[in-house]
Amino acid sequence: MPAPLLSLRKMTKTYGQTVANSAIDLDVAPGSIHAILGENGAGKSTLMKLIYGVERPDAGEVLWNGAPIHLSSPAEARRLGIGMVFQHFSLFETLTVVENISLVVPGSKTDLATRIRALGQDFGLLVDPFAHVHALSVGERQRVEIIRCLLTEPRLLILDEPTSVLPPQAVGLLFDTLRRLRDGGVSILFISHKLDEIRALCDRATILRGGRVTGDVDPREHDAHDLARMMIGRDMPAPLHLDPMPPGELRLELMGLNHASDDPFGIGLAEVSLRLHAGEILGIAGISGNGQSELSRLISGETVLPHGRRDEIRMLDKPVGHLGPAARRAIGFAFVPEERLGRGAVPDMSLADNSLLTAHPLGLLKRGLIDRQAEASFTAACIADFDVRTTGPDAEAGSLSGGNLQKFIMGREISLHPRLLFVAQPTWGVDIGAATAIRQRLVQMRNAGVAVLVISEELEELFEICDRIQVLHKGALSPSLDPRSTRPEEIGRWMIGAAGVAA
Amino acid sequence: MIRLVRRERASRKLAVAAPLLALFAAILSNLILFVAMGKDPAAVFYALLLEPFLTWSGFSEVLLKTGPLLLIAQGLAIGFRAKVFNIGAEGQFILGAIFASAIPVYFLQATGGWIWPAMLVMGGVGGALWAVVPAFWRVRLNANEILVTLMMSLIAVQLLNYLLLGPWKDPMGFNFPQSVMFQYDAMIPILLPGTRVNVSLLLALVAAFIAWIYMQRSFGGYQLLVGGLAPEAATYAGFSQSRAIWLSLLIGGFAAGLAGAAEVAGPIGQLQRSISTGYGYAAIIVAYLGGLHPVGIVASSLLMAALYIGGDNAMVSADLPVAAVRVFQGSLLVCYLAAITFVRYRLVRTKGATS
């Protein structure tokens, strides 16, 4: 093996009580694509922040071309030749591509535009330098981020979960680009939790679990099962089983729903229609930012329609478009929003007080006063039933991990015994074990005759649990697709709005 | 380099200690100020902080001032916890005084035990009505309630001036800008014989108890809290933000108006320009110093009342300027705001960081 480009020795970082990284060793060879594989909370992001100089390690050593270095800022890392593309883009929507890039890279705009085009040719990163960023697709924005990094001529490029925002087709293009970059002599650190991608792309994989290295392997020599065991410490959970169900009564109907977004760069909804029956799970696929949050607010009642348009949303045979969230819950609706802290739960309040938020009609009040005992016992039951890891009902919601808080909110909403359950991004940031538990719960609800609506970016998840899938793209909803007879690529075409057009 | 790092959970100990720390820091910094002004610091602090508690008559005056401060601060604190910032309690206080005075001004000959309670009710209604304006514009046009309530206070002062210089001026009052002296039945009964402390102090304590039940135990108060802590969560749960704004402002206005009525129907006994002595603004400090908690506010209103009396003492005995008490109040609030930062955050020393 050639001398490593980057070596980490015994890197350790703690935040308060939590050890995010514990004595991590890592060697990245020149000209390789190296995966960092791990669940949420395994310490991947912390490790990247240490390498990119965003955070400083408590202990350990970084070697760059064999020489020890001490990074104190991202600027220093960039000077050495380390570039990073974050999961969340940092581009100004109102500026053009070349304007965004010229904020970071010196040079005249015409000169930069030529270099952007040249890079695009060389590495398959085609993007119009003079397009405004708000008009670009997510895949194109990611290309802009990568180009911005490449213009500083890095030796090592770090990509944080780059595929989580992409439709399946764009993933293939990205991989092609990354391979070309590797062949051009750039090493790549590729962070992911998706086993198939890593096996398809990477030369080497370092696997993290609980802040420690649990494996350092060639991913092509191991099957997904082995990698998963190293990543989660046990076998992959068994796949779920959807019982065949006779179609039930209509529980939710949207009829030609139009809505203009308040946000000038937001996506309005155009003629959105869907029908959801008892005993089925309908999945809304699509890349975030295509109208998902607008749609979920309309269904939950956080956005209310004028009285005259109340018939555009019908729940359990009643027009509800004009009703607020509380009135919709009163007829059997429950909702788990995508933002857990600050929307699904109040961070500064205890779990017990967070139970009250939506579960107050379940006997938690006595003549307008809070029944502390009932509140505590409801919360304790919720914690026990849904395996929420916490110190108890008095713990502040903000102190729970994302996955545990999600389990708590799911538990609270399911305890309302809804007839129509709506869950947005059920497993965002949730570890595999908890994600499986949540999906199993959703399937159980369906099998018990509840109508379940799920919005998710994770196509695998939707294929696993849904009876039908519809795709949201630029505020319009595709026809209903059957996951048993539809290939993921076809869904992917709807996700980028290319369905119907010859691909 | 020293950095602020958010604590995993709020420190209960510091939440209680913060007002005391703030008081200590304010005393210390003002001590330096008084020394720089060439005053005798020992005499100032004896007059300011000890004297109000040393004699019964002095302490009874402290209790007298506690009433309105307690009442206004309890009302404001409810709104503050819902993040509705009513800064115009002074104006609502004045309107309360005006509304209450309407009864004796127009029915000076009336007698009966109903008069002073009716005046209190009128006062509360007047204060609440004055708060209707900012509430309406906030809900309707999202007009900032801080600015509107503050401006409404300026209007209230002019309204008071107009009444006292015009239609409500006492015809036998030698042209002084004040109303007639109220009749006996328009005065709130004395609570502690031999002092000026009247039944309104009792009312304020009852209000504190009701505020405690409302904010700590009731679902209505819980909804306001959620709206203040996480507005998105309140919308998600279906708690109406407009309702929270209306309730916060109306409760604050009612309490301030009640205090205004108790002032004209109590120690003053007529409507004067001098009824507006800044209780409405001081009560903001009282509310925060009490941690926006009904029990804490009982303690902080007593402290603030003592500072008023002590300030008067210090002006006479230690030759302190009028502004000194205001400066002390202000520095108390600043110190408190600094101190409560450490309830949620702690200081961390980072070694040798450069960037």
PDB file of C-alpha atoms in Angstrom, chain A residues 262-368:
ATOM      1  CA  ASP A 262     -45.650  32.102   1.409  1.00  0.00           C
ATOM      2  CA  ASP A 263     -41.927  31.674   0.880  1.00  0.00           C
ATOM      3  CA  PRO A 264     -40.794  33.407  -2.365  1.00  0.00           C
ATOM      4  CA  PHE A 265     -38.526  30.452  -3.132  1.00  0.00           C
ATOM      5  CA  GLY A 266     -40.994  27.900  -1.798  1.00  0.00           C
ATOM      6  CA  ILE A 267     -42.938  25.529  -3.970  1.00  0.00           C
ATOM      7  CA  GLY A 268     -46.669  25.940  -4.408  1.00  0.00           C
ATOM      8  CA  LEU A 269     -48.983  22.985  -4.826  1.00  0.00           C
ATOM      9  CA  ALA A 270     -50.746  22.448  -8.138  1.00  0.00           C
ATOM     10  CA  GLU A 271     -53.866  20.294  -8.474  1.00  0.00           C
ATOM     11  CA  VAL A 272     -52.825  17.789  -5.811  1.00  0.00           C
ATOM     12  CA  SER A 273     -55.293  14.936  -5.551  1.00  0.00           C
ATOM     13  CA  LEU A 274     -55.023  11.771  -3.516  1.00  0.00           C
ATOM     14  CA  ARG A 275     -57.264   9.192  -1.881  1.00  0.00           C
ATOM     15  CA  LEU A 276     -56.287   7.148   1.143  1.00  0.00           C
ATOM     16  CA  HIS A 277     -58.319   4.245   2.500  1.00  0.00           C
ATOM     17  CA  ALA A 278     -58.495   2.438   5.812  1.00  0.00           C
ATOM     18  CA  GLY A 279     -55.939  -0.343   6.085  1.00  0.00           C
ATOM     19  CA  GLU A 280     -53.415   0.954   3.587  1.00  0.00           C
ATOM     20  CA  ILE A 281     -50.174   2.895   3.662  1.00  0.00           C
ATOM     21  CA  LEU A 282     -49.769   5.538   1.003  1.00  0.00           C
ATOM     22  CA  GLY A 283     -46.250   6.870   0.552  1.00  0.00           C
ATOM     23  CA  ILE A 284     -45.403  10.292  -0.835  1.00  0.00           C
ATOM     24  CA  ALA A 285     -41.950  10.048  -2.379  1.00  0.00           C
ATOM     25  CA  GLY A 286     -39.862  12.911  -3.650  1.00  0.00           C
ATOM     26  CA  ILE A 287     -36.880  15.052  -2.837  1.00  0.00           C
ATOM     27  CA  SER A 288     -37.436  17.525  -0.009  1.00  0.00           C
ATOM     28  CA  GLY A 289     -38.301  21.012  -1.110  1.00  0.00           C
ATOM     29  CA  ASN A 290     -40.785  19.928  -3.771  1.00  0.00           C
ATOM     30  CA  GLY A 291     -43.809  20.996  -1.747  1.00  0.00           C
ATOM     31  CA  GLN A 292     -43.623  18.432   1.051  1.00  0.00           C
ATOM     32  CA  SER A 293     -43.722  20.900   3.900  1.00  0.00           C
ATOM     33  CA  GLU A 294     -46.530  22.917   2.273  1.00  0.00           C
ATOM     34  CA  LEU A 295     -48.539  19.727   1.718  1.00  0.00           C
ATOM     35  CA  SER A 296     -48.005  18.468   5.253  1.00  0.00           C
ATOM     36  CA  ARG A 297     -49.097  21.782   6.761  1.00  0.00           C
ATOM     37  CA  LEU A 298     -52.261  21.733   4.673  1.00  0.00           C
ATOM     38  CA  ILE A 299     -53.101  18.195   5.714  1.00  0.00           C
ATOM     39  CA  SER A 300     -52.319  18.812   9.390  1.00  0.00           C
ATOM     40  CA  GLY A 301     -54.334  22.032   9.524  1.00  0.00           C
ATOM     41  CA  GLU A 302     -51.367  24.238  10.418  1.00  0.00           C
ATOM     42  CA  THR A 303     -52.264  26.025   7.190  1.00  0.00           C
ATOM     43  CA  VAL A 304     -56.009  26.605   7.034  1.00  0.00           C
ATOM     44  CA  LEU A 305     -57.997  27.084   3.838  1.00  0.00           C
ATOM     45  CA  PRO A 306     -60.769  29.652   3.536  1.00  0.00           C
ATOM     46  CA  HIS A 307     -64.227  28.394   4.393  1.00  0.00           C
ATOM     47  CA  GLY A 308     -65.294  28.299   0.758  1.00  0.00           C
ATOM     48  CA  ARG A 309     -62.564  25.806  -0.141  1.00  0.00           C
ATOM     49  CA  ARG A 310     -63.194  23.473   2.804  1.00  0.00           C
ATOM     50  CA  ASP A 311     -64.180  20.619   0.485  1.00  0.00           C
ATOM     51  CA  GLU A 312     -60.719  20.383  -1.059  1.00  0.00           C
ATOM     52  CA  ILE A 313     -59.576  18.377   1.982  1.00  0.00           C
ATOM     53  CA  ARG A 314     -61.885  15.692   3.339  1.00  0.00           C
ATOM     54  CA  MET A 315     -61.087  13.520   6.334  1.00  0.00           C
ATOM     55  CA  LEU A 316     -63.301  10.660   7.483  1.00  0.00           C
ATOM     56  CA  ASP A 317     -66.090  11.909   5.225  1.00  0.00           C
ATOM     57  CA  LYS A 318     -66.057  15.462   6.548  1.00  0.00           C
ATOM     58  CA  PRO A 319     -64.820  18.599   4.814  1.00  0.00           C
ATOM     59  CA  VAL A 320     -61.959  19.854   7.020  1.00  0.00           C
ATOM     60  CA  GLY A 321     -60.078  22.354   4.865  1.00  0.00           C
ATOM     61  CA  HIS A 322     -61.231  25.250   7.043  1.00  0.00           C
ATOM     62  CA  LEU A 323     -60.522  23.510  10.373  1.00  0.00           C
ATOM     63  CA  GLY A 324     -57.411  23.925  12.525  1.00  0.00           C
ATOM     64  CA  PRO A 325     -55.228  21.083  13.826  1.00  0.00           C
ATOM     65  CA  ALA A 326     -57.157  20.561  17.058  1.00  0.00           C
ATOM     66  CA  ALA A 327     -60.503  20.174  15.267  1.00  0.00           C
ATOM     67  CA  ARG A 328     -59.000  17.679  12.830  1.00  0.00           C
ATOM     68  CA  ARG A 329     -57.526  15.648  15.704  1.00  0.00           C
ATOM     69  CA  ALA A 330     -60.921  15.595  17.353  1.00  0.00           C
ATOM     70  CA  ILE A 331     -62.328  13.507  14.483  1.00  0.00           C
ATOM     71  CA  GLY A 332     -59.508  10.944  14.575  1.00  0.00           C
ATOM     72  CA  PHE A 333     -56.454  12.455  12.891  1.00  0.00           C
ATOM     73  CA  ALA A 334     -52.915  12.260  14.286  1.00  0.00           C
ATOM     74  CA  PHE A 335     -49.718  13.705  12.873  1.00  0.00           C
ATOM     75  CA  VAL A 336     -45.974  13.310  13.401  1.00  0.00           C
ATOM     76  CA  PRO A 337     -44.187  16.288  11.801  1.00  0.00           C
ATOM     77  CA  GLU A 338     -40.748  16.168  10.242  1.00  0.00           C
ATOM     78  CA  GLU A 339     -39.256  18.675  12.698  1.00  0.00           C
ATOM     79  CA  ARG A 340     -39.314  17.044  16.100  1.00  0.00           C
ATOM     80  CA  LEU A 341     -37.743  19.769  18.220  1.00  0.00           C
ATOM     81  CA  GLY A 342     -39.774  22.938  18.323  1.00  0.00           C
ATOM     82  CA  ARG A 343     -42.725  21.584  16.314  1.00  0.00           C
ATOM     83  CA  GLY A 344     -43.524  18.046  17.404  1.00  0.00           C
ATOM     84  CA  ALA A 345     -42.175  18.762  20.865  1.00  0.00           C
ATOM     85  CA  VAL A 346     -41.203  21.752  22.996  1.00  0.00           C
ATOM     86  CA  PRO A 347     -37.460  21.363  23.711  1.00  0.00           C
ATOM     87  CA  ASP A 348     -37.474  23.172  27.070  1.00  0.00           C
ATOM     88  CA  MET A 349     -40.396  21.239  28.502  1.00  0.00           C
ATOM     89  CA  SER A 350     -40.385  17.827  30.151  1.00  0.00           C
ATOM     90  CA  LEU A 351     -41.645  14.787  28.268  1.00  0.00           C
ATOM     91  CA  ALA A 352     -44.641  14.761  30.592  1.00  0.00           C
ATOM     92  CA  ASP A 353     -45.549  18.317  29.564  1.00  0.00           C
ATOM     93  CA  ASN A 354     -44.941  17.371  25.953  1.00  0.00           C
ATOM     94  CA  SER A 355     -47.507  14.589  26.282  1.00  0.00           C
ATOM     95  CA  LEU A 356     -50.049  17.265  27.029  1.00  0.00           C
ATOM     96  CA  LEU A 357     -49.435  18.938  23.691  1.00  0.00           C
ATOM     97  CA  THR A 358     -51.733  16.620  21.747  1.00  0.00           C
ATOM     98  CA  ALA A 359     -52.761  13.916  24.232  1.00  0.00           C
ATOM     99  CA  HIS A 360     -54.610  16.255  26.615  1.00  0.00           C
ATOM    100  CA  PRO A 361     -58.033  14.924  25.580  1.00  0.00           C
ATOM    101  CA  LEU A 362     -57.053  11.478  26.942  1.00  0.00           C
ATOM    102  CA  GLY A 363     -58.085  12.374  30.509  1.00  0.00           C
ATOM    103  CA  LEU A 364     -54.963  14.371  31.324  1.00  0.00           C
ATOM    104  CA  LEU A 365     -57.055  17.372  32.380  1.00  0.00           C
ATOM    105  CA  LYS A 366     -59.444  17.804  35.278  1.00  0.00           C
ATOM    106  CA  ARG A 367     -61.745  20.819  35.028  1.00  0.00           C
ATOM    107  CA  GLY A 368     -59.173  22.791  33.053  1.00  0.00           C
TER     108      GLY A 368
END
